[in-house]
Amino acid sequence: MSETLERLQTQEKSEARKKAEAWFEDFEKALAAGDAEAAANMFAATSFWRDLVTFTWNIKTVENPAGVKDMLSATLDRVRPKNFQLSDEPTEDGGVTTAWFTFETDIARGEGLARLQDGKAWTFLTAMTELKGYEENRGTQRPLGAVHGHGSDQLNLRQRIDHEKETLGYEKQPHVVIVGGGQGGIALGARLRQLGVPTIILERRNRPGDSWRNRYKSLCLHDPVWYDHLPYLKFPENWPVFAPKDKIGDWLEFYTKVMELNYWEKSEATSAQYDGSKGEWVIEVNRDGKKLTLRPKELVFATGMSGKANLPKLPGQDTFKGEVQHSSQHPGPDAYKGKKVVVVGSNNSSFDICGALYEAGADVTMVQRSSTHIIRSEPLMEHGLGDLYSERAVESGVDTHTADMIFASLPYRILHEFQKPVYDKVKELDKAFYDGLEKAGFKLDWGDDGSGLFMKYLRRGSGYYIDIGAAQLIIDGKVKLASGQVKEFTETGIRLEDGTELPADLVVFATGYGSMNGWVEDLVDRETALKIGKVWGLGSDTTKDPGPWEGEQRNMWKPTQVEHLWMHGGNLHQSRHYSLYLALQLKARYEGIPTPVYGLQDVHHAGI
């Protein structure tokens, strides 16, 4: 028995615990009776239940009693949830009782977080943690490793791993193929490895981590280290708060080795088609110059949530005498000392590249085409992330998993309401900074509804910069600023729509990326890409995130309209957190566990 549970049973019950226990007792009775309506009536008129796989075999948020009733009516008979137990002492603040809990279904164990108000549930999170009978081999279940006893035919652990690497994909087919060996593919591969699902990760670059190493020299994480741990293995205690790209690349390479992943570098998938008669994908692969065919049951695209690079085709480009690059191709500033460089775009990559070019002695102009949200790293760390992802949070008992669950428990529908006060405060604290940017002619915004960075990221994945110093170069005029759309190239530079001509030896388009289903079009076909539809966004009907409301990230980490095809990615936090739920969905299919999906997402936008 855990110390927490023992304390819960022996100490005098707090009012918060009495409320939580009473609510869960009635809730479990309603569920046991199969009474979806009674259970739904325990939710407030405005309420949200977010389920990560346990009830829905999906990542799904239902809203209000009507949504809860519909979900439970469709799922209760097969899920049979039970044994709801408080896992920590409930708390109360502002009339809201917050309660952590665990529970079971017929086939799985789960955890969750409830917020109760006036005797009813306001927000409710349920998340699968493991499948019964298929638990990960860790903790007390960790493998022995050594071979005890005698016998000449026994292989040691190293020999078994080497044998698997030599035969998987040749003598034995993987159950899952992951296309893309960056942070997303590696995190998911580690989860599947621990669950015993035969998996191959395909990466076209030469080494694990090259997706980071090969970017521009000044690239570093703008998120803090506590936000960025990989599954199972945290960064060391002395790891930098903001890790440079090469350290991230080296860590990913190290991680693939210690987690014993079947990671195929120098391996590019050239085509993929689903063979419905055999229930498998046929994937043609070029592995370091040798062609072979893989036949997995499941195919995962982990090619980066940003999708394919947007590189505009403009009149006159063929006659331009300088270089043209997308930001993803930019090698860094070293070759451009004394050169004139125009960087088109005004978000993270643009600022990073402009700052490094200026430091290297280039003459740099940034072209801002539309307004940008900027927040300095220090106030973001203190006011935006500090309560969940910081040393302060760790010292107060909020580890990374707890932080992930708290963040996951906030419904997307109302998340902007929690974000607005943060950015209102930052706007006031950093007034002089923002005044300086506007005086320099920089166009600022705070998101369509003033909710700032995270909502822009979740809604569109663009339109922001976490400032680590380069914004001051705009304020001081050290990096020149031009505004407007690019009309065409000249022989010696670019011309904007207002007629402004900007001379350039190099033009870098920091113009972002398209939807991930563009990669599906390239590897499978256009019909399949259109069937999946746009990837990323919430349907908030804000800039670059068209409605209708989706309630979850479009097509990410969950079943798509194309069976056996999945999309995985996001930042390091999302790659870590959601890889568990995607891995459990794939494990269930590997073991033949029925996975009827509730609320499969409709397609409203093509995305390509």
Coordinates of C-alpha atoms in Angstrom, one line a residue, residues 105-581:
T105 CA -11.8 -1.4 -17.3
D106 CA -12.2 -5.0 -18.4
I107 CA -8.9 -4.8 -20.3
A108 CA -6.9 -1.9 -19.0
R109 CA -5.9 0.3 -16.1
G110 CA -6.1 4.0 -16.2
E111 CA -5.6 7.2 -14.3
G112 CA -7.3 10.6 -14.4
L113 CA -8.0 14.0 -13.0
A114 CA -11.4 15.4 -12.1
R115 CA -12.5 18.9 -11.2
L116 CA -15.8 19.1 -9.3
Q117 CA -17.8 22.2 -8.8
D118 CA -21.1 22.4 -6.9
G119 CA -21.3 18.7 -6.7
K120 CA -20.9 18.0 -10.4
A121 CA -18.0 17.3 -12.7
W122 CA -16.7 20.3 -14.6
T123 CA -13.6 18.8 -16.3
F124 CA -12.8 15.1 -16.3
L125 CA -9.8 13.3 -17.8
T126 CA -9.4 9.6 -18.2
A127 CA -6.2 8.1 -19.6
M128 CA -5.1 4.5 -20.3
T129 CA -1.8 3.6 -18.6
E130 CA -1.5 -0.1 -19.5
L131 CA -3.3 -3.1 -20.9
K132 CA -3.9 -5.9 -18.5
G133 CA -1.7 -8.9 -19.2
Y134 CA 0.5 -6.7 -21.4
E135 CA 2.3 -4.5 -18.9
E136 CA 5.7 -3.1 -19.7
N137 CA 8.7 -5.0 -18.4
R138 CA 9.9 -2.3 -16.0
G139 CA 10.2 -1.7 -12.3
T140 CA 9.6 -5.0 -10.5
Q141 CA 9.0 -6.6 -13.9
R142 CA 12.2 -5.5 -15.4
P143 CA 14.1 -8.3 -17.4
L144 CA 16.8 -10.2 -15.7
G145 CA 19.3 -9.6 -18.5
A146 CA 21.8 -12.3 -17.4
V147 CA 21.6 -15.9 -18.6
H148 CA 21.8 -18.1 -15.5
G149 CA 22.4 -21.9 -15.8
H150 CA 24.3 -24.0 -18.4
G151 CA 23.7 -24.8 -22.0
S152 CA 25.7 -24.0 -25.1
D153 CA 22.6 -22.9 -27.1
Q154 CA 21.7 -20.0 -24.8
L155 CA 22.1 -16.5 -26.2
N156 CA 23.0 -13.7 -24.0
L157 CA 21.1 -10.4 -24.1
R158 CA 23.5 -8.8 -26.6
Q159 CA 23.3 -11.8 -28.9
R160 CA 19.4 -11.8 -28.8
I161 CA 19.3 -8.1 -29.6
D162 CA 21.8 -8.5 -32.5
H163 CA 19.8 -11.4 -33.8
E164 CA 16.6 -9.4 -33.8
K165 CA 18.3 -6.5 -35.6
E166 CA 19.6 -8.9 -38.3
T167 CA 16.3 -10.7 -38.9
L168 CA 13.6 -8.0 -38.5
G169 CA 12.6 -6.8 -41.8
Y170 CA 14.1 -9.8 -43.6
E171 CA 13.2 -13.1 -42.0
K172 CA 10.4 -11.6 -39.9
Q173 CA 8.2 -8.7 -40.7
P174 CA 7.6 -5.8 -38.3
H175 CA 4.1 -5.1 -37.0
V176 CA 4.7 -1.3 -37.2
V177 CA 6.8 0.8 -39.5
I178 CA 7.5 4.3 -38.5
V179 CA 8.5 6.7 -41.3
G180 CA 10.6 9.4 -39.7
G181 CA 13.4 8.9 -37.2
G182 CA 13.3 12.3 -35.4
Q183 CA 12.1 12.8 -31.8
G184 CA 8.5 11.6 -32.6
G185 CA 9.5 8.4 -34.3
I186 CA 12.1 7.7 -31.6
A187 CA 9.8 8.3 -28.7
L188 CA 7.1 6.1 -30.2
G189 CA 9.6 3.4 -31.1
A190 CA 10.8 3.3 -27.5
R191 CA 7.2 2.9 -26.2
L192 CA 6.5 0.1 -28.7
R193 CA 9.8 -1.6 -27.8
Q194 CA 8.8 -1.7 -24.2
L195 CA 5.5 -3.2 -25.2
G196 CA 7.0 -5.9 -27.3
V197 CA 5.6 -4.7 -30.6
P198 CA 8.1 -5.5 -33.5
T199 CA 8.9 -2.1 -35.0
I200 CA 11.2 -0.6 -37.5
I201 CA 12.0 3.2 -37.6
L202 CA 13.0 4.4 -41.1
E203 CA 15.2 7.5 -41.3
R204 CA 16.7 8.7 -44.6
R205 CA 19.5 10.7 -42.9
N206 CA 22.9 9.2 -42.0
R207 CA 22.5 9.2 -38.2
P208 CA 19.9 9.4 -35.5
G209 CA 19.7 13.1 -34.5
D210 CA 20.6 14.4 -37.9
S211 CA 17.2 16.1 -38.2
W212 CA 18.6 18.4 -35.5
R213 CA 22.3 18.4 -36.4
N214 CA 21.7 19.4 -40.0
R215 CA 19.8 22.6 -39.2
Y216 CA 21.3 26.1 -38.9
K217 CA 24.1 26.6 -36.4
S218 CA 22.2 28.8 -33.9
L219 CA 19.2 26.5 -33.5
C220 CA 18.4 25.5 -29.9
L221 CA 15.3 24.5 -28.0
H222 CA 13.2 27.4 -27.0
D223 CA 11.3 25.2 -24.5
P224 CA 12.9 24.4 -21.1
V225 CA 14.5 21.1 -20.3
W226 CA 11.7 20.0 -17.9
Y227 CA 9.2 20.2 -20.8
D228 CA 11.4 18.1 -23.1
H229 CA 12.3 14.8 -21.5
L230 CA 11.9 11.7 -23.6
P231 CA 10.0 8.6 -22.3
Y232 CA 11.8 6.5 -19.6
L233 CA 15.0 8.5 -19.7
K234 CA 15.2 12.1 -18.5
F235 CA 17.9 14.5 -19.5
P236 CA 20.8 14.6 -16.9
E237 CA 20.5 17.0 -14.0
N238 CA 23.2 19.3 -15.5
W239 CA 21.6 19.4 -18.9
P240 CA 21.2 23.0 -20.2
V241 CA 17.8 24.6 -19.8
F242 CA 17.7 25.4 -23.5
A243 CA 19.7 22.6 -25.3
P244 CA 21.6 23.5 -28.5
K245 CA 20.7 21.4 -31.6
D246 CA 23.8 19.3 -31.6
K247 CA 23.3 18.2 -28.0
I248 CA 19.7 17.2 -28.9
G249 CA 21.0 15.3 -31.9
D250 CA 23.6 13.5 -29.8
W251 CA 21.0 12.7 -27.1
L252 CA 18.6 11.2 -29.7
E253 CA 21.4 9.0 -31.1
F254 CA 22.4 7.9 -27.7
Y255 CA 18.8 7.2 -26.8
T256 CA 18.3 4.9 -29.9
K257 CA 21.2 2.8 -28.7
V258 CA 20.4 2.5 -25.0
M259 CA 16.7 1.8 -25.7
E260 CA 17.8 -0.8 -28.3
L261 CA 15.5 0.5 -31.1
N262 CA 15.4 -1.1 -34.5
Y263 CA 16.5 2.2 -36.1
W264 CA 17.3 2.0 -39.8
E265 CA 19.3 5.1 -40.8
K266 CA 20.1 5.8 -44.5
S267 CA 16.7 4.2 -45.2
E268 CA 14.1 5.9 -47.2
A269 CA 10.6 4.7 -47.9
T270 CA 10.0 5.3 -51.6
S271 CA 6.3 4.1 -51.9
A272 CA 3.6 2.6 -49.7
Q273 CA 0.3 0.9 -50.6
Y274 CA -2.2 -1.0 -48.5
D275 CA -3.0 -4.5 -49.5
G276 CA -6.5 -5.0 -48.2
S277 CA -6.6 -8.7 -49.2
K278 CA -3.6 -9.4 -46.9
G279 CA -4.3 -6.7 -44.3
E280 CA -0.8 -5.2 -44.6
W281 CA 1.1 -2.3 -46.0
V282 CA 3.6 -2.9 -48.9
I283 CA 6.4 -0.4 -48.3
E284 CA 9.3 -0.2 -50.7
V285 CA 12.5 0.9 -49.0
N286 CA 15.9 1.9 -50.1
R287 CA 18.2 1.0 -47.3
D288 CA 21.7 2.4 -47.9
G289 CA 21.5 1.6 -51.6
K290 CA 19.8 -1.8 -51.3
K291 CA 16.1 -2.2 -52.1
L292 CA 13.7 -4.3 -50.0
T293 CA 10.1 -4.6 -49.2
L294 CA 8.5 -4.3 -45.7
R295 CA 5.0 -5.6 -45.0
P296 CA 3.8 -4.2 -41.6
K297 CA 0.2 -4.2 -40.4
E298 CA 0.4 -0.6 -39.3
L299 CA 2.1 2.5 -40.8
V300 CA 2.9 5.6 -38.8
F301 CA 4.0 8.9 -40.3
A302 CA 6.4 10.6 -37.8
T303 CA 7.7 13.1 -40.3
G304 CA 7.2 16.2 -38.2
M305 CA 3.9 17.9 -37.4
S306 CA 5.0 20.8 -39.6
G307 CA 4.8 18.8 -42.8
K308 CA 6.6 19.7 -46.1
A309 CA 8.5 22.9 -46.4
N310 CA 6.6 25.8 -48.0
L311 CA 9.0 27.2 -50.6
P312 CA 7.3 29.8 -52.8
K313 CA 7.8 29.8 -56.5
L314 CA 8.0 33.4 -57.6
P315 CA 8.5 35.1 -61.0
G316 CA 12.1 35.9 -61.8
Q317 CA 13.7 33.3 -59.6
D318 CA 15.4 31.6 -62.5
T319 CA 17.3 34.9 -63.2
F320 CA 18.2 35.7 -59.6
K321 CA 22.0 35.6 -59.4
G322 CA 22.2 34.7 -55.7
E323 CA 21.2 31.7 -53.5
V324 CA 17.7 30.7 -52.5
Q325 CA 17.1 28.5 -49.4
H326 CA 14.2 27.4 -47.2
S327 CA 15.0 27.8 -43.5
S328 CA 15.1 24.0 -43.2
Q329 CA 18.0 24.0 -45.7
H330 CA 19.9 27.0 -44.3
P331 CA 23.4 25.7 -43.1
G332 CA 24.2 28.6 -40.8
P333 CA 25.8 32.0 -41.2
D334 CA 29.5 31.2 -41.7
A335 CA 29.6 31.6 -45.5
Y336 CA 27.7 34.9 -45.5
K337 CA 30.0 37.4 -43.7
G338 CA 29.8 40.7 -45.5
K339 CA 26.9 39.4 -47.7
K340 CA 23.5 40.9 -48.1
V341 CA 20.8 38.5 -46.8
V342 CA 17.1 38.8 -47.0
V343 CA 15.1 36.5 -44.7
V344 CA 11.4 36.2 -45.6
G345 CA 9.3 35.5 -42.5
S346 CA 9.1 36.8 -39.0
N347 CA 8.6 33.7 -36.7
N348 CA 11.0 31.5 -34.7
S349 CA 13.3 30.3 -37.5
S350 CA 13.5 33.8 -39.1
F351 CA 14.6 35.4 -35.9
D352 CA 17.1 32.7 -35.1
I353 CA 18.6 32.9 -38.6
C354 CA 18.7 36.7 -38.6
G355 CA 20.4 36.8 -35.3
A356 CA 23.1 34.4 -36.2
L357 CA 23.7 36.1 -39.6
Y358 CA 24.0 39.5 -37.9
E359 CA 26.5 38.1 -35.4
A360 CA 28.5 36.6 -38.3
G361 CA 28.8 40.0 -40.0
A362 CA 26.1 39.7 -42.7
D363 CA 23.9 42.7 -43.7
V364 CA 20.5 41.3 -42.8
T365 CA 16.9 42.3 -43.7
M366 CA 13.8 40.6 -42.3
V367 CA 10.7 40.7 -44.4
Q368 CA 7.5 40.6 -42.2
R369 CA 4.5 39.5 -44.2
S370 CA 2.0 39.3 -41.4
S371 CA 1.8 40.1 -37.7
T372 CA 3.8 37.9 -35.2
H373 CA 3.3 37.1 -31.5
I374 CA 6.5 37.6 -29.5
I375 CA 7.1 36.6 -25.9
R376 CA 10.5 36.8 -24.3
S377 CA 11.8 33.5 -22.9
E378 CA 12.2 34.8 -19.3
P379 CA 8.5 35.8 -18.7
L380 CA 7.4 32.7 -20.6
M381 CA 9.4 30.5 -18.3
E382 CA 8.2 32.3 -15.2
H383 CA 4.5 33.0 -15.9
G384 CA 3.7 30.6 -18.7
L385 CA 5.5 27.4 -17.8
G386 CA 6.9 27.8 -14.3
D387 CA 4.0 26.2 -12.4
L388 CA 4.3 23.0 -14.4
Y389 CA 7.7 22.7 -16.1
S390 CA 10.6 24.3 -14.0
E391 CA 12.9 23.5 -11.2
R392 CA 10.4 25.3 -9.0
A393 CA 7.7 22.9 -10.1
V394 CA 9.8 19.9 -9.4
E395 CA 10.7 21.1 -6.0
S396 CA 7.0 21.5 -5.2
G397 CA 6.3 17.9 -6.2
V398 CA 5.1 18.5 -9.8
D399 CA 7.2 16.0 -11.9
T400 CA 7.0 15.8 -15.6
H401 CA 4.3 13.2 -15.7
T402 CA 2.1 15.2 -13.3
A403 CA 2.6 18.3 -15.3
D404 CA 1.7 16.4 -18.5
M405 CA -1.5 15.2 -17.0
I406 CA -2.5 18.6 -15.6
F407 CA -1.9 20.1 -19.0
A408 CA -3.8 17.3 -20.7
S409 CA -6.8 17.8 -18.4
L410 CA -7.5 21.3 -19.5
P411 CA -10.0 21.0 -22.4
Y412 CA -9.0 22.8 -25.6
R413 CA -12.4 24.5 -25.7
I414 CA -11.6 26.6 -22.7
L415 CA -7.8 26.5 -22.6
H416 CA -7.5 30.0 -24.1
E417 CA -9.3 31.3 -21.0
F418 CA -6.5 30.0 -18.8
Q419 CA -3.9 31.5 -21.2
K420 CA -5.2 35.0 -21.5
P421 CA -4.3 36.2 -18.0
V422 CA -0.7 35.0 -18.5
Y423 CA -0.3 37.1 -21.6
D424 CA -2.1 40.1 -20.2
K425 CA 0.4 40.1 -17.4
V426 CA 3.4 39.7 -19.7
K427 CA 2.1 42.5 -22.0
E428 CA 2.1 44.8 -19.0
L429 CA 5.5 43.7 -17.5
D430 CA 7.3 44.0 -20.9
K431 CA 5.6 47.2 -22.1
A432 CA 8.8 48.9 -22.9
F433 CA 10.0 45.9 -25.0
Y434 CA 6.8 45.8 -27.0
D435 CA 6.8 49.6 -27.5
G436 CA 10.3 49.4 -28.9
L437 CA 9.3 46.7 -31.4
E438 CA 6.2 48.7 -32.6
K439 CA 8.3 51.9 -32.9
A440 CA 10.7 49.9 -35.1
G441 CA 7.7 49.1 -37.4
F442 CA 7.2 45.5 -36.3
K443 CA 3.6 44.3 -36.4
L444 CA 2.7 42.5 -33.1
D445 CA -0.3 40.4 -32.2
W446 CA -1.4 38.3 -29.2
G447 CA -3.4 35.7 -31.1
D448 CA -7.0 36.3 -32.4
D449 CA -8.3 36.3 -28.9
G450 CA -5.3 37.5 -26.9
S451 CA -4.4 34.0 -25.7
G452 CA -0.8 34.0 -26.9
L453 CA 1.8 31.5 -27.7
F454 CA 0.4 28.1 -26.8
M455 CA -3.0 28.6 -28.5
K456 CA -1.2 29.8 -31.6
Y457 CA 0.9 26.7 -31.6
L458 CA -2.1 24.3 -31.0
R459 CA -4.3 26.0 -33.5
R460 CA -1.9 26.6 -36.4
G461 CA 1.7 25.7 -35.4
S462 CA 3.0 29.1 -36.5
G463 CA 2.9 32.9 -36.0
Y464 CA 5.1 33.3 -33.0
Y465 CA 8.6 33.8 -31.7
I466 CA 10.0 32.9 -28.3
D467 CA 12.6 35.7 -28.0
I468 CA 16.1 34.7 -26.8
G469 CA 17.6 38.1 -27.9
A470 CA 17.1 38.6 -31.6
A471 CA 14.1 40.9 -31.2
Q472 CA 16.4 43.5 -29.7
L473 CA 18.3 43.6 -33.0
I474 CA 15.0 44.7 -34.7
I475 CA 14.5 47.3 -32.0
D476 CA 18.0 48.6 -32.4
G477 CA 17.9 48.6 -36.2
K478 CA 20.8 46.2 -36.4
V479 CA 18.6 43.8 -38.4
K480 CA 16.6 45.9 -40.9
L481 CA 12.9 45.4 -41.2
A482 CA 10.7 45.5 -44.3
S483 CA 7.0 44.7 -44.5
G484 CA 4.8 43.3 -47.2
Q485 CA 4.4 40.4 -49.6
V486 CA 7.2 39.3 -51.9
K487 CA 6.1 39.9 -55.5
E488 CA 9.1 38.7 -57.5
F489 CA 12.8 38.2 -57.8
T490 CA 15.1 40.6 -59.6
E491 CA 18.5 39.6 -60.8
T492 CA 20.0 41.1 -57.7
G493 CA 17.4 40.6 -55.0
I494 CA 13.6 40.6 -54.4
R495 CA 10.8 43.2 -55.0
L496 CA 7.9 43.6 -52.7
E497 CA 4.4 44.3 -53.8
D498 CA 4.7 48.0 -52.8
G499 CA 7.7 48.3 -55.2
T500 CA 10.4 48.2 -52.5
E501 CA 13.6 46.4 -53.8
L502 CA 15.8 44.6 -51.5
P503 CA 19.3 43.6 -52.8
A504 CA 20.4 40.1 -51.7
D505 CA 23.2 37.6 -52.2
L506 CA 21.0 35.1 -50.3
V507 CA 17.3 34.9 -49.8
V508 CA 16.1 32.6 -47.0
F509 CA 12.4 31.7 -47.0
A510 CA 11.4 31.1 -43.4
T511 CA 7.9 30.5 -44.6
G512 CA 6.9 27.5 -42.6
Y513 CA 5.5 24.1 -43.6
G514 CA 2.3 22.5 -44.9
S515 CA 0.1 19.9 -43.5
M516 CA 1.6 16.5 -42.6
N517 CA -0.7 14.7 -45.1
G518 CA 1.5 16.2 -47.8
W519 CA 4.0 13.5 -46.9
V520 CA 1.2 10.9 -47.3
E521 CA 0.5 12.2 -50.8
D522 CA 4.2 11.7 -51.7
L523 CA 4.5 8.2 -50.3
V524 CA 1.1 6.7 -50.8
D525 CA -1.1 8.8 -53.1
R526 CA -3.2 11.9 -53.3
E527 CA -6.5 10.0 -52.7
T528 CA -5.2 8.7 -49.4
A529 CA -3.9 12.1 -48.3
L530 CA -7.3 13.7 -49.1
K531 CA -9.1 10.9 -47.2
I532 CA -7.1 11.7 -44.1
G533 CA -7.4 15.4 -44.6
K534 CA -5.7 18.3 -42.8
V535 CA -3.4 17.4 -39.9
W536 CA -3.1 19.7 -36.9
G537 CA -5.3 22.4 -35.5
L538 CA -8.4 22.4 -33.4
G539 CA -11.1 23.9 -35.7
S540 CA -11.1 27.1 -33.6
D541 CA -12.2 29.2 -36.6
T542 CA -9.2 31.5 -36.0
T543 CA -6.5 32.5 -38.4
K544 CA -5.2 29.4 -40.3
D545 CA -7.3 27.1 -38.1
P546 CA -10.7 26.9 -40.0
G547 CA -13.8 25.5 -38.3
P548 CA -15.8 23.5 -37.5
W549 CA -14.7 22.8 -33.9
E550 CA -12.8 19.5 -33.7
G551 CA -12.2 19.3 -29.9
E552 CA -8.8 17.7 -30.4
Q553 CA -5.8 18.0 -32.6
R554 CA -6.8 16.9 -36.1
N555 CA -5.6 13.4 -36.9
M556 CA -2.8 13.3 -34.4
W557 CA -2.0 10.2 -32.2
K558 CA -5.4 8.5 -32.9
P559 CA -7.3 6.6 -35.7
T560 CA -7.7 8.4 -39.0
Q561 CA -10.2 7.9 -41.8
V562 CA -7.5 5.6 -43.3
E563 CA -7.4 2.4 -41.3
H564 CA -3.9 1.3 -40.2
L565 CA -2.4 4.7 -41.0
W566 CA -1.4 7.0 -38.1
M567 CA 0.1 10.5 -37.6
H568 CA 2.5 11.2 -34.8
G569 CA 4.7 14.1 -33.8
G570 CA 4.7 17.5 -32.3
N571 CA 7.2 19.1 -30.0
L572 CA 9.2 17.0 -27.5
H573 CA 6.5 17.3 -24.9
Q574 CA 3.8 16.0 -27.2
S575 CA 6.1 13.3 -28.7
R576 CA 6.7 12.1 -25.2
H577 CA 3.2 12.3 -23.7
Y578 CA 1.1 11.1 -26.6
S579 CA 3.4 8.4 -27.8
L580 CA 2.1 6.3 -24.9
Y581 CA -1.5 6.5 -26.1

